[in-house]
mmCIF file of C-alpha atoms in Angstrom:
data_model
loop_
_atom_site.group_PDB
_atom_site.id
_atom_site.type_symbol
_atom_site.label_atom_id
_atom_site.label_comp_id
_atom_site.label_asym_id
_atom_site.label_seq_id
_atom_site.Cartn_x
_atom_site.Cartn_y
_atom_site.Cartn_z
ATOM 1 C CA MET A 1 -61.127 -7.081 -0.756
ATOM 2 C CA GLU A 2 -57.475 -6.629 -1.374
ATOM 3 C CA PRO A 3 -55.367 -9.719 -1.304
ATOM 4 C CA ASP A 4 -53.364 -10.310 1.854
ATOM 5 C CA SER A 5 -49.760 -9.235 1.662
ATOM 6 C CA ALA A 6 -47.117 -11.952 1.522
ATOM 7 C CA PRO A 7 -45.929 -12.905 4.931
ATOM 8 C CA ALA A 8 -42.432 -11.710 6.011
ATOM 9 C CA GLU A 9 -39.636 -14.175 6.230
ATOM 10 C CA GLU A 10 -39.298 -15.564 9.649
ATOM 11 C CA THR A 11 -36.180 -16.777 11.303
ATOM 12 C CA PRO A 12 -36.161 -20.538 11.647
ATOM 13 C CA PRO A 13 -36.754 -21.635 15.209
ATOM 14 C CA GLY A 14 -33.575 -22.178 17.211
ATOM 15 C CA ARG A 15 -31.561 -20.052 14.825
ATOM 16 C CA ALA A 16 -30.393 -16.731 16.261
ATOM 17 C CA VAL A 17 -29.967 -13.653 14.041
ATOM 18 C CA LEU A 18 -26.357 -12.348 14.219
ATOM 19 C CA THR A 19 -25.398 -8.772 13.779
ATOM 20 C CA PRO A 20 -22.674 -8.053 11.131
ATOM 21 C CA ALA A 21 -20.126 -7.675 13.983
ATOM 22 C CA GLN A 22 -21.083 -10.995 15.522
ATOM 23 C CA ALA A 23 -21.005 -12.800 12.200
ATOM 24 C CA PHE A 24 -17.575 -11.347 11.489
ATOM 25 C CA ASP A 25 -16.238 -12.316 14.954
ATOM 26 C CA ALA A 26 -17.569 -15.835 14.443
ATOM 27 C CA LEU A 27 -15.805 -16.184 11.105
ATOM 28 C CA TYR A 28 -12.660 -14.741 12.584
ATOM 29 C CA ALA A 29 -12.684 -17.177 15.559
ATOM 30 C CA PHE A 30 -13.251 -20.094 13.126
ATOM 31 C CA CYS A 31 -10.567 -19.192 10.526
ATOM 32 C CA ALA A 32 -7.918 -16.956 11.986
ATOM 33 C CA PRO A 33 -5.935 -19.427 14.184
ATOM 34 C CA ALA A 34 -5.565 -22.043 11.419
ATOM 35 C CA LEU A 35 -5.033 -19.309 8.795
ATOM 36 C CA VAL A 36 -2.040 -17.778 10.726
ATOM 37 C CA ARG A 37 -0.399 -21.200 10.759
ATOM 38 C CA GLN A 38 -0.977 -21.789 7.058
ATOM 39 C CA THR A 39 0.401 -18.403 6.180
ATOM 40 C CA TYR A 40 3.492 -19.107 8.273
ATOM 41 C CA LEU A 41 4.147 -22.160 5.954
ATOM 42 C CA LEU A 42 3.977 -19.862 3.031
ATOM 43 C CA THR A 43 6.398 -17.160 4.347
ATOM 44 C CA GLY A 44 8.456 -18.658 7.148
ATOM 45 C CA ARG A 45 7.858 -15.360 9.037
ATOM 46 C CA ARG A 46 5.709 -15.286 12.112
ATOM 47 C CA GLU A 47 5.049 -11.498 12.138
ATOM 48 C CA LEU A 48 4.204 -11.400 8.432
ATOM 49 C CA ALA A 49 1.865 -14.366 8.943
ATOM 50 C CA ARG A 50 -0.054 -12.494 11.680
ATOM 51 C CA GLU A 51 -0.053 -9.202 9.594
ATOM 52 C CA SER A 52 -1.318 -10.998 6.496
ATOM 53 C CA VAL A 53 -4.276 -12.540 8.375
ATOM 54 C CA GLU A 54 -5.184 -9.266 10.095
ATOM 55 C CA ARG A 55 -4.949 -7.395 6.771
ATOM 56 C CA ALA A 56 -7.182 -9.972 5.023
ATOM 57 C CA PHE A 57 -9.806 -9.715 7.757
ATOM 58 C CA GLN A 58 -9.642 -5.930 7.709
ATOM 59 C CA LEU A 59 -10.379 -6.041 3.989
ATOM 60 C CA ALA A 60 -13.178 -8.498 4.651
ATOM 61 C CA TRP A 61 -14.800 -6.073 7.172
ATOM 62 C CA GLU A 62 -14.556 -3.273 4.710
ATOM 63 C CA ARG A 63 -16.383 -5.416 2.187
ATOM 64 C CA TRP A 64 -18.503 -7.324 4.613
ATOM 65 C CA PRO A 65 -21.745 -7.403 2.723
ATOM 66 C CA GLU A 66 -19.949 -8.966 -0.237
ATOM 67 C CA VAL A 67 -17.964 -11.431 1.939
ATOM 68 C CA ALA A 68 -21.057 -12.384 3.984
ATOM 69 C CA ARG A 69 -22.960 -13.342 0.869
ATOM 70 C CA ASP A 70 -20.037 -15.322 -0.660
ATOM 71 C CA ARG A 71 -20.493 -19.016 -0.865
ATOM 72 C CA ASP A 72 -17.162 -19.548 0.868
ATOM 73 C CA PRO A 73 -16.317 -16.678 3.184
ATOM 74 C CA ALA A 74 -13.388 -18.599 4.641
ATOM 75 C CA GLY A 75 -11.929 -19.167 1.188
ATOM 76 C CA TRP A 76 -12.385 -15.466 0.364
ATOM 77 C CA VAL A 77 -10.324 -14.499 3.477
ATOM 78 C CA ARG A 78 -7.789 -17.252 2.832
ATOM 79 C CA ALA A 79 -7.143 -16.009 -0.685
ATOM 80 C CA ALA A 80 -6.805 -12.387 0.518
ATOM 81 C CA ALA A 81 -4.296 -13.510 3.218
ATOM 82 C CA TYR A 82 -2.217 -15.590 0.868
ATOM 83 C CA GLU A 83 -2.045 -12.735 -1.664
ATOM 84 C CA TRP A 84 -0.820 -10.297 0.976
ATOM 85 C CA ALA A 85 1.686 -12.774 2.402
ATOM 86 C CA LEU A 86 3.178 -13.590 -0.999
ATOM 87 C CA SER A 87 3.425 -9.949 -2.190
ATOM 88 C CA PRO A 88 6.894 -9.319 -3.556
ATOM 89 C CA TRP A 89 6.981 -5.792 -2.090
ATOM 90 C CA HIS A 90 7.677 -7.123 1.484
ATOM 91 C CA ARG A 91 11.287 -7.622 0.552
ATOM 92 C CA PHE A 92 11.789 -3.859 0.411
ATOM 93 C CA ARG A 93 10.289 -3.254 3.921
ATOM 94 C CA PRO A 94 12.996 -2.692 6.546
ATOM 95 C CA ARG A 95 11.270 -4.905 9.116
ATOM 96 C CA TYR A 96 11.457 -7.900 6.745
ATOM 97 C CA ARG A 97 14.854 -7.601 5.272
ATOM 98 C CA HIS A 98 16.395 -9.901 7.835
ATOM 99 C CA PRO A 99 15.339 -13.542 8.309
ATOM 100 C CA GLU A 100 13.560 -14.579 11.462
ATOM 101 C CA PRO A 101 14.881 -17.350 13.809
ATOM 102 C CA PRO A 102 14.164 -20.707 12.256
ATOM 103 C CA PRO A 103 12.149 -23.451 13.989
ATOM 104 C CA SER A 104 13.930 -25.055 16.931
ATOM 105 C CA ASP A 105 13.559 -28.631 15.753
ATOM 106 C CA ALA A 106 16.052 -29.801 13.036
ATOM 107 C CA ALA A 107 13.321 -31.682 11.039
ATOM 108 C CA ASP A 108 11.107 -28.597 11.082
ATOM 109 C CA ARG A 109 13.928 -26.441 9.852
ATOM 110 C CA ALA A 110 14.725 -28.789 6.999
ATOM 111 C CA LEU A 111 10.973 -28.804 5.907
ATOM 112 C CA MET A 112 10.755 -25.049 6.192
ATOM 113 C CA ASP A 113 13.851 -24.624 4.054
ATOM 114 C CA ALA A 114 12.410 -27.023 1.483
ATOM 115 C CA LEU A 115 9.193 -25.017 1.361
ATOM 116 C CA LEU A 116 10.901 -21.705 1.016
ATOM 117 C CA ALA A 117 13.004 -23.118 -1.817
ATOM 118 C CA LEU A 118 9.846 -23.608 -3.896
ATOM 119 C CA PRO A 119 8.549 -20.839 -6.224
ATOM 120 C CA ALA A 120 5.678 -18.887 -4.687
ATOM 121 C CA PRO A 121 2.942 -20.416 -6.964
ATOM 122 C CA HIS A 122 4.186 -23.960 -6.292
ATOM 123 C CA ARG A 123 4.447 -23.320 -2.598
ATOM 124 C CA ARG A 124 0.903 -21.931 -2.430
ATOM 125 C CA THR A 125 -0.439 -24.922 -4.376
ATOM 126 C CA LEU A 126 1.311 -27.411 -2.114
ATOM 127 C CA VAL A 127 -0.021 -25.739 1.082
ATOM 128 C CA LEU A 128 -3.511 -25.625 -0.250
ATOM 129 C CA TYR A 129 -3.625 -29.193 -1.520
ATOM 130 C CA ASP A 130 -1.449 -31.105 0.926
ATOM 131 C CA GLY A 131 -1.725 -28.713 3.885
ATOM 132 C CA VAL A 132 -5.236 -27.397 3.920
ATOM 133 C CA GLY A 133 -6.733 -30.386 2.155
ATOM 134 C CA LEU A 134 -8.523 -28.732 -0.797
ATOM 135 C CA ASP A 135 -9.144 -30.780 -3.894
ATOM 136 C CA LEU A 136 -7.560 -30.097 -7.217
ATOM 137 C CA PRO A 137 -10.392 -27.943 -8.826
ATOM 138 C CA GLU A 138 -10.763 -25.917 -5.623
ATOM 139 C CA THR A 139 -6.950 -25.319 -5.479
ATOM 140 C CA ALA A 140 -6.968 -24.294 -9.103
ATOM 141 C CA ALA A 141 -9.823 -21.880 -8.634
ATOM 142 C CA GLU A 142 -8.168 -20.254 -5.590
ATOM 143 C CA THR A 143 -4.779 -19.935 -7.253
ATOM 144 C CA GLU A 144 -6.475 -18.659 -10.460
ATOM 145 C CA ALA A 145 -4.851 -21.293 -12.591
ATOM 146 C CA SER A 146 -6.111 -24.082 -14.837
ATOM 147 C CA THR A 147 -6.526 -27.567 -13.416
ATOM 148 C CA PRO A 148 -3.707 -29.024 -15.494
ATOM 149 C CA ALA A 149 -1.348 -26.218 -14.505
ATOM 150 C CA THR A 150 -2.197 -26.666 -10.902
ATOM 151 C CA ALA A 151 -1.626 -30.399 -11.177
ATOM 152 C CA ASN A 152 1.851 -29.812 -12.701
ATOM 153 C CA ARG A 153 2.699 -27.287 -9.984
ATOM 154 C CA LEU A 154 1.692 -29.800 -7.287
ATOM 155 C CA LEU A 155 3.738 -32.655 -8.830
ATOM 156 C CA ARG A 156 6.775 -30.445 -9.267
ATOM 157 C CA ALA A 157 6.564 -29.076 -5.686
ATOM 158 C CA ARG A 158 6.305 -32.626 -4.335
ATOM 159 C CA GLU A 159 9.349 -33.659 -6.365
ATOM 160 C CA ILE A 160 11.403 -30.724 -5.071
ATOM 161 C CA VAL A 161 10.497 -31.491 -1.500
ATOM 162 C CA ALA A 162 11.173 -35.267 -1.966
ATOM 163 C CA GLU A 163 14.629 -34.479 -3.471
ATOM 164 C CA ARG A 164 15.588 -32.630 -0.268
ATOM 165 C CA LEU A 165 13.668 -34.867 2.109
ATOM 166 C CA PRO A 166 13.144 -38.274 0.722
ATOM 167 C CA GLU A 167 11.160 -39.402 3.756
ATOM 168 C CA LEU A 168 8.412 -36.973 2.655
ATOM 169 C CA SER A 169 7.874 -38.499 -0.758
ATOM 170 C CA ASP A 170 4.463 -39.990 0.369
ATOM 171 C CA PRO A 171 1.660 -37.334 0.293
ATOM 172 C CA GLY A 172 0.121 -38.606 3.496
ATOM 173 C CA THR A 173 3.377 -38.223 5.376
ATOM 174 C CA LEU A 174 3.897 -34.792 3.863
ATOM 175 C CA HIS A 175 0.456 -33.718 5.051
ATOM 176 C CA GLU A 176 1.182 -34.871 8.603
ATOM 177 C CA ARG A 177 4.567 -33.106 8.659
ATOM 178 C CA LEU A 178 3.026 -29.877 7.372
ATOM 179 C CA ALA A 179 0.436 -30.008 10.198
ATOM 180 C CA VAL A 180 3.130 -30.626 12.753
ATOM 181 C CA LEU A 181 5.329 -27.765 11.483
ATOM 182 C CA ALA A 182 2.335 -25.363 11.497
ATOM 183 C CA SER A 183 1.334 -26.326 14.990
ATOM 184 C CA ALA A 184 4.808 -26.187 16.449
ATOM 185 C CA GLU A 185 4.863 -22.431 16.494
ATOM 186 C CA ARG A 186 2.879 -20.472 19.061
ATOM 187 C CA LEU A 187 1.131 -18.123 16.685
ATOM 188 C CA ARG A 188 -1.617 -15.950 17.984
ATOM 189 C CA ALA A 189 -3.958 -13.718 16.026
ATOM 190 C CA ALA A 190 -5.310 -10.421 17.244
ATOM 191 C CA GLN A 191 -8.699 -10.120 18.830
ATOM 192 C CA PRO A 192 -11.646 -9.499 16.420
ATOM 193 C CA PRO A 193 -12.618 -6.064 17.872
ATOM 194 C CA ALA A 194 -9.108 -4.785 17.329
ATOM 195 C CA VAL A 195 -9.191 -6.053 13.748
ATOM 196 C CA ARG A 196 -12.535 -4.380 13.101
ATOM 197 C CA SER A 197 -11.426 -1.096 14.674
ATOM 198 C CA GLY A 198 -8.190 -1.172 12.591
ATOM 199 C CA SER A 199 -10.205 -1.709 9.441
ATOM 200 C CA GLU A 200 -12.469 1.241 10.274
ATOM 201 C CA ARG A 201 -9.488 3.468 11.041
ATOM 202 C CA ARG A 202 -7.989 2.562 7.596
ATOM 203 C CA ALA A 203 -11.282 3.258 5.923
ATOM 204 C CA ARG A 204 -11.493 6.684 7.567
ATOM 205 C CA PHE A 205 -7.876 7.547 6.693
ATOM 206 C CA TRP A 206 -8.331 6.676 2.983
ATOM 207 C CA THR A 207 -11.630 8.490 2.840
ATOM 208 C CA ARG A 208 -10.099 11.637 4.299
ATOM 209 C CA ALA A 209 -7.063 11.229 1.927
ATOM 210 C CA ALA A 210 -9.408 10.874 -1.056
ATOM 211 C CA ILE A 211 -11.369 13.980 -0.021
ATOM 212 C CA ALA A 212 -8.063 16.013 0.488
ATOM 213 C CA PHE A 213 -6.869 14.915 -2.920
ATOM 214 C CA THR A 214 -10.075 15.821 -4.581
ATOM 215 C CA VAL A 215 -10.086 19.309 -2.886
ATOM 216 C CA ALA A 216 -6.500 19.832 -3.968
ATOM 217 C CA LEU A 217 -7.300 18.818 -7.494
ATOM 218 C CA ILE A 218 -10.339 21.187 -7.645
ATOM 219 C CA GLY A 219 -8.194 24.063 -6.241
ATOM 220 C CA THR A 220 -5.440 23.422 -8.651
ATOM 221 C CA THR A 221 -7.859 23.367 -11.628
ATOM 222 C CA ALA A 222 -9.575 26.565 -10.488
ATOM 223 C CA LEU A 223 -6.173 28.354 -10.092
ATOM 224 C CA THR A 224 -5.174 27.150 -13.577
ATOM 225 C CA LEU A 225 -8.448 28.427 -15.079
ATOM 226 C CA ARG A 226 -7.941 31.774 -13.233
ATOM 227 C CA THR A 227 -4.382 32.434 -14.279
ATOM 228 C CA ALA A 228 -4.323 30.782 -17.679
ATOM 229 C CA PRO A 229 -4.292 33.188 -20.727
ATOM 230 C CA THR A 230 -7.622 33.604 -22.553
ATOM 231 C CA HIS A 231 -6.126 34.398 -25.926
ATOM 232 C CA TYR A 232 -3.149 33.499 -28.021
ATOM 233 C CA GLU A 233 0.009 35.299 -27.138
ATOM 234 C CA PRO A 234 2.769 35.042 -29.741
ATOM 235 C CA PRO A 235 6.149 34.110 -28.384
ATOM 236 C CA VAL A 236 8.641 36.961 -27.807
ATOM 237 C CA PRO A 237 11.323 36.700 -30.614
ATOM 238 C CA PRO A 238 14.888 36.526 -29.333
ATOM 239 C CA GLY A 239 16.821 39.820 -29.135
ATOM 240 C CA GLU A 240 19.077 40.893 -31.998
ATOM 241 C CA THR A 241 22.263 42.823 -31.775
ATOM 242 C CA VAL A 242 22.100 46.460 -32.959
ATOM 243 C CA GLN A 243 24.958 47.459 -35.100
ATOM 244 C CA GLY A 244 26.590 50.904 -35.070
ATOM 245 C CA VAL A 245 25.770 51.944 -31.518
ATOM 246 C CA PRO A 246 28.829 52.890 -29.477
ATOM 247 C CA PRO A 247 29.115 51.114 -26.205
ATOM 248 C CA ARG A 248 28.362 52.979 -23.059
ATOM 249 C CA VAL A 249 31.394 54.381 -21.362
ATOM 250 C CA ALA A 250 31.653 54.645 -17.621
ATOM 251 C CA PRO A 251 32.138 58.278 -16.360
ATOM 252 C CA GLY A 252 35.811 59.124 -15.735
ATOM 253 C CA PRO A 253 37.447 61.755 -13.556
ATOM 254 C CA LEU A 254 36.301 65.458 -13.932
ATOM 255 C CA SER A 255 38.473 67.847 -15.821
ATOM 256 C CA ASP A 256 39.654 71.211 -14.449
ATOM 257 C CA LYS A 257 36.935 73.048 -16.319
ATOM 258 C CA GLU A 258 34.193 70.733 -15.055
ATOM 259 C CA ARG A 259 35.489 71.065 -11.463
ATOM 260 C CA LYS A 260 35.431 74.864 -11.729
ATOM 261 C CA LEU A 261 31.825 74.747 -13.066
ATOM 262 C CA ARG A 262 30.703 72.481 -10.231
ATOM 263 C CA SER A 263 32.223 74.792 -7.584
ATOM 264 C CA LYS A 264 30.538 77.854 -9.228
ATOM 265 C CA LEU A 265 27.181 76.148 -9.285
ATOM 266 C CA ARG A 266 27.436 75.185 -5.643
ATOM 267 C CA LYS A 267 28.394 78.757 -4.573
ATOM 268 C CA GLU A 268 25.709 80.530 -6.641
ATOM 269 C CA LEU A 269 22.875 78.282 -5.625
ATOM 270 C CA LEU A 270 21.944 79.828 -2.243
ATOM 271 C CA PRO A 271 22.302 83.512 -3.090
ATOM 272 C CA GLY A 272 19.954 83.049 -6.017
ATOM 273 C CA PRO A 273 16.272 84.181 -6.047
ATOM 274 C CA GLU A 274 14.013 82.885 -3.348
ATOM 275 C CA ARG A 275 12.017 80.759 -5.660
ATOM 276 C CA LEU A 276 15.039 78.672 -6.367
ATOM 277 C CA ALA A 277 16.081 78.341 -2.745
ATOM 278 C CA PRO A 278 13.149 77.074 -0.623
ATOM 279 C CA GLN A 279 13.031 78.452 2.912
ATOM 280 C CA SER A 280 12.001 76.337 5.964
ATOM 281 C CA ARG A 281 9.170 77.817 8.082
#
């Protein structure tokens, strides 16, 4: 007898199997609200914060098998959102050339100004460590820096904030104030189905663009092969001036003799032989 086949893996009792869309929506509902507030601390712009989170989740949906198997899907999306939010290219976009209205509370405005005065790597490190609550190795891994460099950035960021706001020199107080500042703004993320549909539209657009570019490249290559010379053609040497040839002279007025000859030819043309004067039939 043949050995029995290995039993298929069964779902543990009480644990429902989620479809990819359901798993994505669950991750979005868990991470997006807090992530929008964190990104607002990085940029000071409400619209850019929402856009960064939506773009990060669109990228996650495009690479969902990879993200779903990641040991920290929330960290994957957070890193993508932070990268998009801190991109230097936003300064060239017309919609982000002018600053947004600051927070209404004076203390929140002062803290936001202190955060925006930090260099982008220091600001990201401060938000991750004192805002999100990651430990130093996790912060270093997410910012792609060594642990000593991350520690130096964190200490320097705290010093700059404490110079502007001495009451926030204590890390615990700073953590509370960052949470209050992030929660003071009414920031809402888009609905998960809208994010998934936007990701699918972007994927279709870039797929069609890649196909169009490939077809254009193939057509250009075929046209080049069709019209290109198949053998060596020596270059045409530059023209040389020929010496001794008189220049062409434009015709001048007729002389008396030439006018008489012209009149004679015109008069004697018709009375000539029939073979020289064609007759219409």
